[in-house]
Amino acid sequence: MARRTQGTSAGLDRERIAAAAVVLVDRDGLEHFGVRRLAEELGVDPMSIYHHIKGKAALLDAMSEAVLAEVAAGADDTPRGWEEITRWTAHRYREMAYRHPRVFPLLATRAQTSPVALAALERLVTAMREADLPDQVVADAPLMLFGFLNGYLLAVLSGGPDGVGDMPAIDATAYPTMATLTPLQAGFGSVAEFDRMLDAVLGGIRNRANRQGTR
């Protein structure tokens, strides 16, 4: 593809650049990603990208925002109860991670302060306060939820793009208790396992709220 002249926008905007960057990382991985490679994919001079996004760090943030927008799509049509919102958000987040396993590490390792990320958190904590959960519980809930989601999904997706499988065999002589529990850990990365872990997180939030009383 012919390269455009330096500094021209070439019909680009932030959203188109971010979408192309996501496609590139989905294909080749973050370790091979760079502004020059992205410019080659778009058929433009790198300065055309810098005209819209100021540097690689800002480009990584734009990519994060692009995939988070997939999570937020349709949020206005979901129930308003805090547990329903949490479950809906968690499952949409999981689905996004499985679609973009090579982009997902950005979400787990970089602060997410884009409008789309903050809007999702605002919706969750507003529902919690409307349910009269104590403010400290509400304040801690996003970290509890996304600490679980990011850690779990990073572990699952590190095993491959499909993220589903069985736990490795354990020597029953050396680790008898662990070996006994291994059958209960089947389906690593499955929806059923994800829901069990999510239930534990929600149960912890409910228990804290019950101990502390209403706001």
PDB file of N, CA and C in Angstrom, residues 47-145:
ATOM      1  N   MET A  47       3.765   9.866  11.584  1.00  0.00           N
ATOM      2  CA  MET A  47       3.356  11.170  12.080  1.00  0.00           C
ATOM      3  C   MET A  47       1.856  11.389  11.939  1.00  0.00           C
ATOM      4  N   SER A  48       1.215  10.684  11.010  1.00  0.00           N
ATOM      5  CA  SER A  48      -0.229  10.795  10.878  1.00  0.00           C
ATOM      6  C   SER A  48      -0.931  10.244  12.110  1.00  0.00           C
ATOM      7  N   ILE A  49      -0.355   9.207  12.701  1.00  0.00           N
ATOM      8  CA  ILE A  49      -0.908   8.638  13.938  1.00  0.00           C
ATOM      9  C   ILE A  49      -0.669   9.597  15.098  1.00  0.00           C
ATOM     10  N   TYR A  50       0.545  10.131  15.189  1.00  0.00           N
ATOM     11  CA  TYR A  50       0.858  11.048  16.288  1.00  0.00           C
ATOM     12  C   TYR A  50       0.020  12.329  16.234  1.00  0.00           C
ATOM     13  N   HIS A  51      -0.501  12.642  15.069  1.00  0.00           N
ATOM     14  CA  HIS A  51      -1.374  13.816  14.952  1.00  0.00           C
ATOM     15  C   HIS A  51      -2.641  13.632  15.783  1.00  0.00           C
ATOM     16  N   HIS A  52      -3.065  12.366  15.968  1.00  0.00           N
ATOM     17  CA  HIS A  52      -4.307  12.067  16.691  1.00  0.00           C
ATOM     18  C   HIS A  52      -4.059  11.501  18.101  1.00  0.00           C
ATOM     19  N   ILE A  53      -2.966  10.759  18.265  1.00  0.00           N
ATOM     20  CA  ILE A  53      -2.673  10.100  19.539  1.00  0.00           C
ATOM     21  C   ILE A  53      -1.216  10.370  19.871  1.00  0.00           C
ATOM     22  N   LYS A  54      -0.978  10.996  21.006  1.00  0.00           N
ATOM     23  CA  LYS A  54       0.352  11.524  21.321  1.00  0.00           C
ATOM     24  C   LYS A  54       1.238  10.491  22.008  1.00  0.00           C
ATOM     25  N   GLY A  55       1.772   9.568  21.250  1.00  0.00           N
ATOM     26  CA  GLY A  55       2.746   8.646  21.780  1.00  0.00           C
ATOM     27  C   GLY A  55       2.194   7.248  21.998  1.00  0.00           C
ATOM     28  N   LYS A  56       3.119   6.296  22.206  1.00  0.00           N
ATOM     29  CA  LYS A  56       2.730   4.894  22.332  1.00  0.00           C
ATOM     30  C   LYS A  56       1.889   4.645  23.573  1.00  0.00           C
ATOM     31  N   ALA A  57       2.202   5.300  24.693  1.00  0.00           N
ATOM     32  CA  ALA A  57       1.424   5.096  25.917  1.00  0.00           C
ATOM     33  C   ALA A  57      -0.034   5.495  25.699  1.00  0.00           C
ATOM     34  N   ALA A  58      -0.234   6.611  25.043  1.00  0.00           N
ATOM     35  CA  ALA A  58      -1.602   7.047  24.750  1.00  0.00           C
ATOM     36  C   ALA A  58      -2.288   6.097  23.784  1.00  0.00           C
ATOM     37  N   LEU A  59      -1.530   5.491  22.881  1.00  0.00           N
ATOM     38  CA  LEU A  59      -2.096   4.518  21.956  1.00  0.00           C
ATOM     39  C   LEU A  59      -2.534   3.257  22.694  1.00  0.00           C
ATOM     40  N   LEU A  60      -1.737   2.803  23.660  1.00  0.00           N
ATOM     41  CA  LEU A  60      -2.137   1.648  24.465  1.00  0.00           C
ATOM     42  C   LEU A  60      -3.415   1.940  25.242  1.00  0.00           C
ATOM     43  N   ASP A  61      -3.527   3.164  25.742  1.00  0.00           N
ATOM     44  CA  ASP A  61      -4.750   3.550  26.456  1.00  0.00           C
ATOM     45  C   ASP A  61      -5.951   3.566  25.508  1.00  0.00           C
ATOM     46  N   ALA A  62      -5.740   4.026  24.285  1.00  0.00           N
ATOM     47  CA  ALA A  62      -6.829   4.049  23.306  1.00  0.00           C
ATOM     48  C   ALA A  62      -7.274   2.639  22.962  1.00  0.00           C
ATOM     49  N   MET A  63      -6.335   1.704  22.878  1.00  0.00           N
ATOM     50  CA  MET A  63      -6.680   0.307  22.633  1.00  0.00           C
ATOM     51  C   MET A  63      -7.494  -0.256  23.786  1.00  0.00           C
ATOM     52  N   SER A  64      -7.082   0.044  25.006  1.00  0.00           N
ATOM     53  CA  SER A  64      -7.816  -0.424  26.178  1.00  0.00           C
ATOM     54  C   SER A  64      -9.246   0.097  26.154  1.00  0.00           C
ATOM     55  N   GLU A  65      -9.386   1.366  25.827  1.00  0.00           N
ATOM     56  CA  GLU A  65     -10.716   1.968  25.785  1.00  0.00           C
ATOM     57  C   GLU A  65     -11.576   1.322  24.701  1.00  0.00           C
ATOM     58  N   ALA A  66     -10.953   0.969  23.584  1.00  0.00           N
ATOM     59  CA  ALA A  66     -11.705   0.367  22.483  1.00  0.00           C
ATOM     60  C   ALA A  66     -12.300  -0.976  22.878  1.00  0.00           C
ATOM     61  N   VAL A  67     -11.528  -1.813  23.558  1.00  0.00           N
ATOM     62  CA  VAL A  67     -12.076  -3.123  23.940  1.00  0.00           C
ATOM     63  C   VAL A  67     -13.027  -2.995  25.123  1.00  0.00           C
ATOM     64  N   LEU A  68     -12.797  -2.027  26.012  1.00  0.00           N
ATOM     65  CA  LEU A  68     -13.743  -1.809  27.108  1.00  0.00           C
ATOM     66  C   LEU A  68     -15.090  -1.325  26.587  1.00  0.00           C
ATOM     67  N   ALA A  69     -15.081  -0.621  25.477  1.00  0.00           N
ATOM     68  CA  ALA A  69     -16.343  -0.179  24.884  1.00  0.00           C
ATOM     69  C   ALA A  69     -17.197  -1.373  24.477  1.00  0.00           C
ATOM     70  N   GLU A  70     -16.569  -2.486  24.133  1.00  0.00           N
ATOM     71  CA  GLU A  70     -17.314  -3.703  23.819  1.00  0.00           C
ATOM     72  C   GLU A  70     -18.053  -4.225  25.055  1.00  0.00           C
ATOM     73  N   VAL A  71     -17.421  -4.088  26.216  1.00  0.00           N
ATOM     74  CA  VAL A  71     -18.045  -4.528  27.467  1.00  0.00           C
ATOM     75  C   VAL A  71     -19.263  -3.672  27.777  1.00  0.00           C
ATOM     76  N   ALA A  72     -19.144  -2.382  27.543  1.00  0.00           N
ATOM     77  CA  ALA A  72     -20.201  -1.444  27.926  1.00  0.00           C
ATOM     78  C   ALA A  72     -21.399  -1.485  26.993  1.00  0.00           C
ATOM     79  N   ALA A  73     -21.236  -2.012  25.776  1.00  0.00           N
ATOM     80  CA  ALA A  73     -22.333  -2.000  24.806  1.00  0.00           C
ATOM     81  C   ALA A  73     -23.560  -2.717  25.365  1.00  0.00           C
ATOM     82  N   GLY A  74     -24.686  -2.036  25.362  1.00  0.00           N
ATOM     83  CA  GLY A  74     -25.930  -2.624  25.846  1.00  0.00           C
ATOM     84  C   GLY A  74     -26.151  -2.498  27.332  1.00  0.00           C
ATOM     85  N   ALA A  75     -25.283  -1.775  28.037  1.00  0.00           N
ATOM     86  CA  ALA A  75     -25.394  -1.680  29.497  1.00  0.00           C
ATOM     87  C   ALA A  75     -26.696  -1.021  29.935  1.00  0.00           C
ATOM     88  N   ASP A  76     -27.221  -0.121  29.141  1.00  0.00           N
ATOM     89  CA  ASP A  76     -28.439   0.593  29.538  1.00  0.00           C
ATOM     90  C   ASP A  76     -29.662  -0.307  29.595  1.00  0.00           C
ATOM     91  N   ASP A  77     -29.583  -1.493  28.993  1.00  0.00           N
ATOM     92  CA  ASP A  77     -30.727  -2.398  28.956  1.00  0.00           C
ATOM     93  C   ASP A  77     -30.679  -3.470  30.042  1.00  0.00           C
ATOM     94  N   THR A  78     -29.679  -3.429  30.929  1.00  0.00           N
ATOM     95  CA  THR A  78     -29.549  -4.459  31.956  1.00  0.00           C
ATOM     96  C   THR A  78     -30.303  -4.062  33.219  1.00  0.00           C
ATOM     97  N   PRO A  79     -30.611  -5.041  34.109  1.00  0.00           N
ATOM     98  CA  PRO A  79     -31.281  -4.718  35.375  1.00  0.00           C
ATOM     99  C   PRO A  79     -30.433  -3.768  36.217  1.00  0.00           C
ATOM    100  N   ARG A  80     -31.062  -3.108  37.180  1.00  0.00           N
ATOM    101  CA  ARG A  80     -30.364  -2.101  37.972  1.00  0.00           C
ATOM    102  C   ARG A  80     -29.866  -2.620  39.313  1.00  0.00           C
ATOM    103  N   GLY A  81     -30.246  -3.825  39.728  1.00  0.00           N
ATOM    104  CA  GLY A  81     -29.751  -4.351  40.990  1.00  0.00           C
ATOM    105  C   GLY A  81     -28.245  -4.525  40.958  1.00  0.00           C
ATOM    106  N   TRP A  82     -27.578  -4.255  42.085  1.00  0.00           N
ATOM    107  CA  TRP A  82     -26.115  -4.250  42.050  1.00  0.00           C
ATOM    108  C   TRP A  82     -25.543  -5.624  41.731  1.00  0.00           C
ATOM    109  N   GLU A  83     -26.164  -6.681  42.220  1.00  0.00           N
ATOM    110  CA  GLU A  83     -25.631  -8.015  41.918  1.00  0.00           C
ATOM    111  C   GLU A  83     -25.827  -8.364  40.452  1.00  0.00           C
ATOM    112  N   GLU A  84     -26.975  -7.998  39.890  1.00  0.00           N
ATOM    113  CA  GLU A  84     -27.206  -8.262  38.478  1.00  0.00           C
ATOM    114  C   GLU A  84     -26.242  -7.465  37.600  1.00  0.00           C
ATOM    115  N   ILE A  85     -26.016  -6.208  37.972  1.00  0.00           N
ATOM    116  CA  ILE A  85     -25.060  -5.386  37.224  1.00  0.00           C
ATOM    117  C   ILE A  85     -23.658  -5.982  37.314  1.00  0.00           C
ATOM    118  N   THR A  86     -23.284  -6.432  38.500  1.00  0.00           N
ATOM    119  CA  THR A  86     -21.951  -7.011  38.680  1.00  0.00           C
ATOM    120  C   THR A  86     -21.785  -8.269  37.841  1.00  0.00           C
ATOM    121  N   ARG A  87     -22.768  -9.155  37.881  1.00  0.00           N
ATOM    122  CA  ARG A  87     -22.678 -10.389  37.090  1.00  0.00           C
ATOM    123  C   ARG A  87     -22.640 -10.079  35.594  1.00  0.00           C
ATOM    124  N   TRP A  88     -23.486  -9.169  35.156  1.00  0.00           N
ATOM    125  CA  TRP A  88     -23.514  -8.818  33.741  1.00  0.00           C
ATOM    126  C   TRP A  88     -22.167  -8.250  33.312  1.00  0.00           C
ATOM    127  N   THR A  89     -21.636  -7.334  34.101  1.00  0.00           N
ATOM    128  CA  THR A  89     -20.349  -6.717  33.770  1.00  0.00           C
ATOM    129  C   THR A  89     -19.233  -7.754  33.758  1.00  0.00           C
ATOM    130  N   ALA A  90     -19.217  -8.633  34.757  1.00  0.00           N
ATOM    131  CA  ALA A  90     -18.163  -9.641  34.853  1.00  0.00           C
ATOM    132  C   ALA A  90     -18.177 -10.575  33.652  1.00  0.00           C
ATOM    133  N   HIS A  91     -19.347 -11.010  33.240  1.00  0.00           N
ATOM    134  CA  HIS A  91     -19.417 -11.923  32.103  1.00  0.00           C
ATOM    135  C   HIS A  91     -19.068 -11.222  30.801  1.00  0.00           C
ATOM    136  N   ARG A  92     -19.493  -9.977  30.637  1.00  0.00           N
ATOM    137  CA  ARG A  92     -19.114  -9.245  29.433  1.00  0.00           C
ATOM    138  C   ARG A  92     -17.599  -9.008  29.395  1.00  0.00           C
ATOM    139  N   TYR A  93     -17.013  -8.748  30.552  1.00  0.00           N
ATOM    140  CA  TYR A  93     -15.567  -8.538  30.657  1.00  0.00           C
ATOM    141  C   TYR A  93     -14.832  -9.830  30.282  1.00  0.00           C
ATOM    142  N   ARG A  94     -15.322 -10.953  30.779  1.00  0.00           N
ATOM    143  CA  ARG A  94     -14.729 -12.250  30.438  1.00  0.00           C
ATOM    144  C   ARG A  94     -14.808 -12.506  28.938  1.00  0.00           C
ATOM    145  N   GLU A  95     -15.976 -12.265  28.344  1.00  0.00           N
ATOM    146  CA  GLU A  95     -16.149 -12.492  26.910  1.00  0.00           C
ATOM    147  C   GLU A  95     -15.192 -11.618  26.101  1.00  0.00           C
ATOM    148  N   MET A  96     -15.027 -10.371  26.526  1.00  0.00           N
ATOM    149  CA  MET A  96     -14.091  -9.483  25.839  1.00  0.00           C
ATOM    150  C   MET A  96     -12.674 -10.020  25.941  1.00  0.00           C
ATOM    151  N   ALA A  97     -12.286 -10.507  27.122  1.00  0.00           N
ATOM    152  CA  ALA A  97     -10.935 -11.033  27.308  1.00  0.00           C
ATOM    153  C   ALA A  97     -10.679 -12.226  26.402  1.00  0.00           C
ATOM    154  N   TYR A  98     -11.676 -13.081  26.230  1.00  0.00           N
ATOM    155  CA  TYR A  98     -11.510 -14.239  25.360  1.00  0.00           C
ATOM    156  C   TYR A  98     -11.452 -13.829  23.883  1.00  0.00           C
ATOM    157  N   ARG A  99     -12.119 -12.740  23.527  1.00  0.00           N
ATOM    158  CA  ARG A  99     -12.021 -12.251  22.140  1.00  0.00           C
ATOM    159  C   ARG A  99     -10.670 -11.605  21.869  1.00  0.00           C
ATOM    160  N   HIS A 100     -10.093 -10.994  22.902  1.00  0.00           N
ATOM    161  CA  HIS A 100      -8.847 -10.235  22.718  1.00  0.00           C
ATOM    162  C   HIS A 100      -7.799 -10.662  23.759  1.00  0.00           C
ATOM    163  N   PRO A 101      -7.403 -11.941  23.771  1.00  0.00           N
ATOM    164  CA  PRO A 101      -6.474 -12.403  24.812  1.00  0.00           C
ATOM    165  C   PRO A 101      -5.116 -11.731  24.771  1.00  0.00           C
ATOM    166  N   ARG A 102      -4.714 -11.226  23.609  1.00  0.00           N
ATOM    167  CA  ARG A 102      -3.407 -10.579  23.512  1.00  0.00           C
ATOM    168  C   ARG A 102      -3.470  -9.108  23.878  1.00  0.00           C
ATOM    169  N   VAL A 103      -4.642  -8.523  23.812  1.00  0.00           N
ATOM    170  CA  VAL A 103      -4.823  -7.133  24.242  1.00  0.00           C
ATOM    171  C   VAL A 103      -5.118  -7.074  25.735  1.00  0.00           C
ATOM    172  N   PHE A 104      -5.755  -8.100  26.258  1.00  0.00           N
ATOM    173  CA  PHE A 104      -6.252  -8.079  27.633  1.00  0.00           C
ATOM    174  C   PHE A 104      -5.202  -7.713  28.681  1.00  0.00           C
ATOM    175  N   PRO A 105      -3.942  -8.156  28.578  1.00  0.00           N
ATOM    176  CA  PRO A 105      -2.965  -7.757  29.598  1.00  0.00           C
ATOM    177  C   PRO A 105      -2.871  -6.254  29.823  1.00  0.00           C
ATOM    178  N   LEU A 106      -3.194  -5.454  28.811  1.00  0.00           N
ATOM    179  CA  LEU A 106      -3.187  -3.999  29.004  1.00  0.00           C
ATOM    180  C   LEU A 106      -4.187  -3.588  30.081  1.00  0.00           C
ATOM    181  N   LEU A 107      -5.341  -4.240  30.116  1.00  0.00           N
ATOM    182  CA  LEU A 107      -6.374  -3.874  31.074  1.00  0.00           C
ATOM    183  C   LEU A 107      -5.962  -4.250  32.487  1.00  0.00           C
ATOM    184  N   ALA A 108      -5.212  -5.326  32.609  1.00  0.00           N
ATOM    185  CA  ALA A 108      -4.824  -5.811  33.931  1.00  0.00           C
ATOM    186  C   ALA A 108      -3.581  -5.119  34.478  1.00  0.00           C
ATOM    187  N   THR A 109      -2.812  -4.477  33.616  1.00  0.00           N
ATOM    188  CA  THR A 109      -1.528  -3.923  34.056  1.00  0.00           C
ATOM    189  C   THR A 109      -1.438  -2.408  33.954  1.00  0.00           C
ATOM    190  N   ARG A 110      -2.452  -1.759  33.378  1.00  0.00           N
ATOM    191  CA  ARG A 110      -2.446  -0.310  33.252  1.00  0.00           C
ATOM    192  C   ARG A 110      -3.687   0.260  33.931  1.00  0.00           C
ATOM    193  N   ALA A 111      -3.539   1.414  34.536  1.00  0.00           N
ATOM    194  CA  ALA A 111      -4.693   2.061  35.169  1.00  0.00           C
ATOM    195  C   ALA A 111      -5.736   2.392  34.107  1.00  0.00           C
ATOM    196  N   GLN A 112      -6.986   2.060  34.403  1.00  0.00           N
ATOM    197  CA  GLN A 112      -8.074   2.291  33.452  1.00  0.00           C
ATOM    198  C   GLN A 112      -8.918   3.468  33.945  1.00  0.00           C
ATOM    199  N   THR A 113      -8.660   4.627  33.378  1.00  0.00           N
ATOM    200  CA  THR A 113      -9.339   5.852  33.810  1.00  0.00           C
ATOM    201  C   THR A 113     -10.068   6.542  32.661  1.00  0.00           C
ATOM    202  N   SER A 114     -10.301   5.800  31.591  1.00  0.00           N
ATOM    203  CA  SER A 114     -11.012   6.382  30.456  1.00  0.00           C
ATOM    204  C   SER A 114     -12.478   6.601  30.830  1.00  0.00           C
ATOM    205  N   PRO A 115     -13.181   7.462  30.091  1.00  0.00           N
ATOM    206  CA  PRO A 115     -14.606   7.670  30.379  1.00  0.00           C
ATOM    207  C   PRO A 115     -15.418   6.386  30.360  1.00  0.00           C
ATOM    208  N   VAL A 116     -15.125   5.474  29.434  1.00  0.00           N
ATOM    209  CA  VAL A 116     -15.907   4.240  29.365  1.00  0.00           C
ATOM    210  C   VAL A 116     -15.666   3.371  30.595  1.00  0.00           C
ATOM    211  N   ALA A 117     -14.436   3.339  31.105  1.00  0.00           N
ATOM    212  CA  ALA A 117     -14.139   2.563  32.306  1.00  0.00           C
ATOM    213  C   ALA A 117     -14.795   3.186  33.531  1.00  0.00           C
ATOM    214  N   LEU A 118     -14.685   4.498  33.655  1.00  0.00           N
ATOM    215  CA  LEU A 118     -15.254   5.178  34.822  1.00  0.00           C
ATOM    216  C   LEU A 118     -16.780   5.128  34.808  1.00  0.00           C
ATOM    217  N   ALA A 119     -17.383   5.170  33.623  1.00  0.00           N
ATOM    218  CA  ALA A 119     -18.840   5.087  33.543  1.00  0.00           C
ATOM    219  C   ALA A 119     -19.339   3.734  34.043  1.00  0.00           C
ATOM    220  N   ALA A 120     -18.607   2.667  33.720  1.00  0.00           N
ATOM    221  CA  ALA A 120     -18.998   1.338  34.200  1.00  0.00           C
ATOM    222  C   ALA A 120     -18.901   1.247  35.717  1.00  0.00           C
ATOM    223  N   LEU A 121     -17.838   1.803  36.285  1.00  0.00           N
ATOM    224  CA  LEU A 121     -17.683   1.794  37.740  1.00  0.00           C
ATOM    225  C   LEU A 121     -18.743   2.666  38.408  1.00  0.00           C
ATOM    226  N   GLU A 122     -19.039   3.810  37.788  1.00  0.00           N
ATOM    227  CA  GLU A 122     -20.055   4.700  38.345  1.00  0.00           C
ATOM    228  C   GLU A 122     -21.408   3.986  38.405  1.00  0.00           C
ATOM    229  N   ARG A 123     -21.731   3.256  37.389  1.00  0.00           N
ATOM    230  CA  ARG A 123     -23.000   2.532  37.349  1.00  0.00           C
ATOM    231  C   ARG A 123     -23.060   1.488  38.468  1.00  0.00           C
ATOM    232  N   LEU A 124     -21.959   0.785  38.677  1.00  0.00           N
ATOM    233  CA  LEU A 124     -21.922  -0.252  39.702  1.00  0.00           C
ATOM    234  C   LEU A 124     -22.032   0.343  41.101  1.00  0.00           C
ATOM    235  N   VAL A 125     -21.206   1.340  41.401  1.00  0.00           N
ATOM    236  CA  VAL A 125     -21.206   1.863  42.769  1.00  0.00           C
ATOM    237  C   VAL A 125     -22.489   2.639  43.059  1.00  0.00           C
ATOM    238  N   THR A 126     -23.085   3.244  42.037  1.00  0.00           N
ATOM    239  CA  THR A 126     -24.369   3.916  42.250  1.00  0.00           C
ATOM    240  C   THR A 126     -25.436   2.909  42.647  1.00  0.00           C
ATOM    241  N   ALA A 127     -25.471   1.765  41.960  1.00  0.00           N
ATOM    242  CA  ALA A 127     -26.443   0.717  42.308  1.00  0.00           C
ATOM    243  C   ALA A 127     -26.206   0.194  43.723  1.00  0.00           C
ATOM    244  N   MET A 128     -24.963   0.098  44.132  1.00  0.00           N
ATOM    245  CA  MET A 128     -24.652  -0.383  45.483  1.00  0.00           C
ATOM    246  C   MET A 128     -25.122   0.622  46.537  1.00  0.00           C
ATOM    247  N   ARG A 129     -24.879   1.893  46.276  1.00  0.00           N
ATOM    248  CA  ARG A 129     -25.326   2.910  47.239  1.00  0.00           C
ATOM    249  C   ARG A 129     -26.851   2.984  47.288  1.00  0.00           C
ATOM    250  N   GLU A 130     -27.502   2.818  46.144  1.00  0.00           N
ATOM    251  CA  GLU A 130     -28.965   2.814  46.126  1.00  0.00           C
ATOM    252  C   GLU A 130     -29.530   1.638  46.924  1.00  0.00           C
ATOM    253  N   ALA A 131     -28.750   0.554  47.036  1.00  0.00           N
ATOM    254  CA  ALA A 131     -29.154  -0.600  47.841  1.00  0.00           C
ATOM    255  C   ALA A 131     -28.744  -0.447  49.306  1.00  0.00           C
ATOM    256  N   ASP A 132     -28.216   0.727  49.657  1.00  0.00           N
ATOM    257  CA  ASP A 132     -27.822   1.053  51.030  1.00  0.00           C
ATOM    258  C   ASP A 132     -26.659   0.226  51.552  1.00  0.00           C
ATOM    259  N   LEU A 133     -25.789  -0.251  50.674  1.00  0.00           N
ATOM    260  CA  LEU A 133     -24.579  -0.894  51.157  1.00  0.00           C
ATOM    261  C   LEU A 133     -23.683   0.162  51.800  1.00  0.00           C
ATOM    262  N   PRO A 134     -22.938  -0.198  52.845  1.00  0.00           N
ATOM    263  CA  PRO A 134     -22.055   0.774  53.507  1.00  0.00           C
ATOM    264  C   PRO A 134     -21.034   1.354  52.522  1.00  0.00           C
ATOM    265  N   ASP A 135     -20.723   2.622  52.712  1.00  0.00           N
ATOM    266  CA  ASP A 135     -19.832   3.294  51.772  1.00  0.00           C
ATOM    267  C   ASP A 135     -18.459   2.628  51.666  1.00  0.00           C
ATOM    268  N   GLN A 136     -17.926   2.110  52.782  1.00  0.00           N
ATOM    269  CA  GLN A 136     -16.618   1.475  52.703  1.00  0.00           C
ATOM    270  C   GLN A 136     -16.672   0.208  51.867  1.00  0.00           C
ATOM    271  N   VAL A 137     -17.762  -0.537  51.996  1.00  0.00           N
ATOM    272  CA  VAL A 137     -17.940  -1.730  51.172  1.00  0.00           C
ATOM    273  C   VAL A 137     -18.032  -1.347  49.702  1.00  0.00           C
ATOM    274  N   VAL A 138     -18.792  -0.296  49.422  1.00  0.00           N
ATOM    275  CA  VAL A 138     -18.939   0.174  48.040  1.00  0.00           C
ATOM    276  C   VAL A 138     -17.596   0.643  47.492  1.00  0.00           C
ATOM    277  N   ALA A 139     -16.855   1.365  48.299  1.00  0.00           N
ATOM    278  CA  ALA A 139     -15.565   1.889  47.851  1.00  0.00           C
ATOM    279  C   ALA A 139     -14.578   0.762  47.535  1.00  0.00           C
ATOM    280  N   ASP A 140     -14.647  -0.338  48.283  1.00  0.00           N
ATOM    281  CA  ASP A 140     -13.720  -1.456  48.085  1.00  0.00           C
ATOM    282  C   ASP A 140     -14.163  -2.400  46.973  1.00  0.00           C
ATOM    283  N   ALA A 141     -15.442  -2.385  46.621  1.00  0.00           N
ATOM    284  CA  ALA A 141     -15.995  -3.386  45.707  1.00  0.00           C
ATOM    285  C   ALA A 141     -15.328  -3.408  44.336  1.00  0.00           C
ATOM    286  N   PRO A 142     -15.075  -2.254  43.675  1.00  0.00           N
ATOM    287  CA  PRO A 142     -14.443  -2.337  42.350  1.00  0.00           C
ATOM    288  C   PRO A 142     -13.077  -3.014  42.378  1.00  0.00           C
ATOM    289  N   LEU A 143     -12.279  -2.729  43.407  1.00  0.00           N
ATOM    290  CA  LEU A 143     -10.967  -3.369  43.494  1.00  0.00           C
ATOM    291  C   LEU A 143     -11.112  -4.863  43.731  1.00  0.00           C
ATOM    292  N   MET A 144     -12.060  -5.251  44.581  1.00  0.00           N
ATOM    293  CA  MET A 144     -12.301  -6.674  44.816  1.00  0.00           C
ATOM    294  C   MET A 144     -12.722  -7.369  43.525  1.00  0.00           C
ATOM    295  N   LEU A 145     -13.652  -6.766  42.819  1.00  0.00           N
ATOM    296  CA  LEU A 145     -14.182  -7.394  41.609  1.00  0.00           C
ATOM    297  C   LEU A 145     -13.120  -7.483  40.516  1.00  0.00           C
TER     298      LEU A 145
END
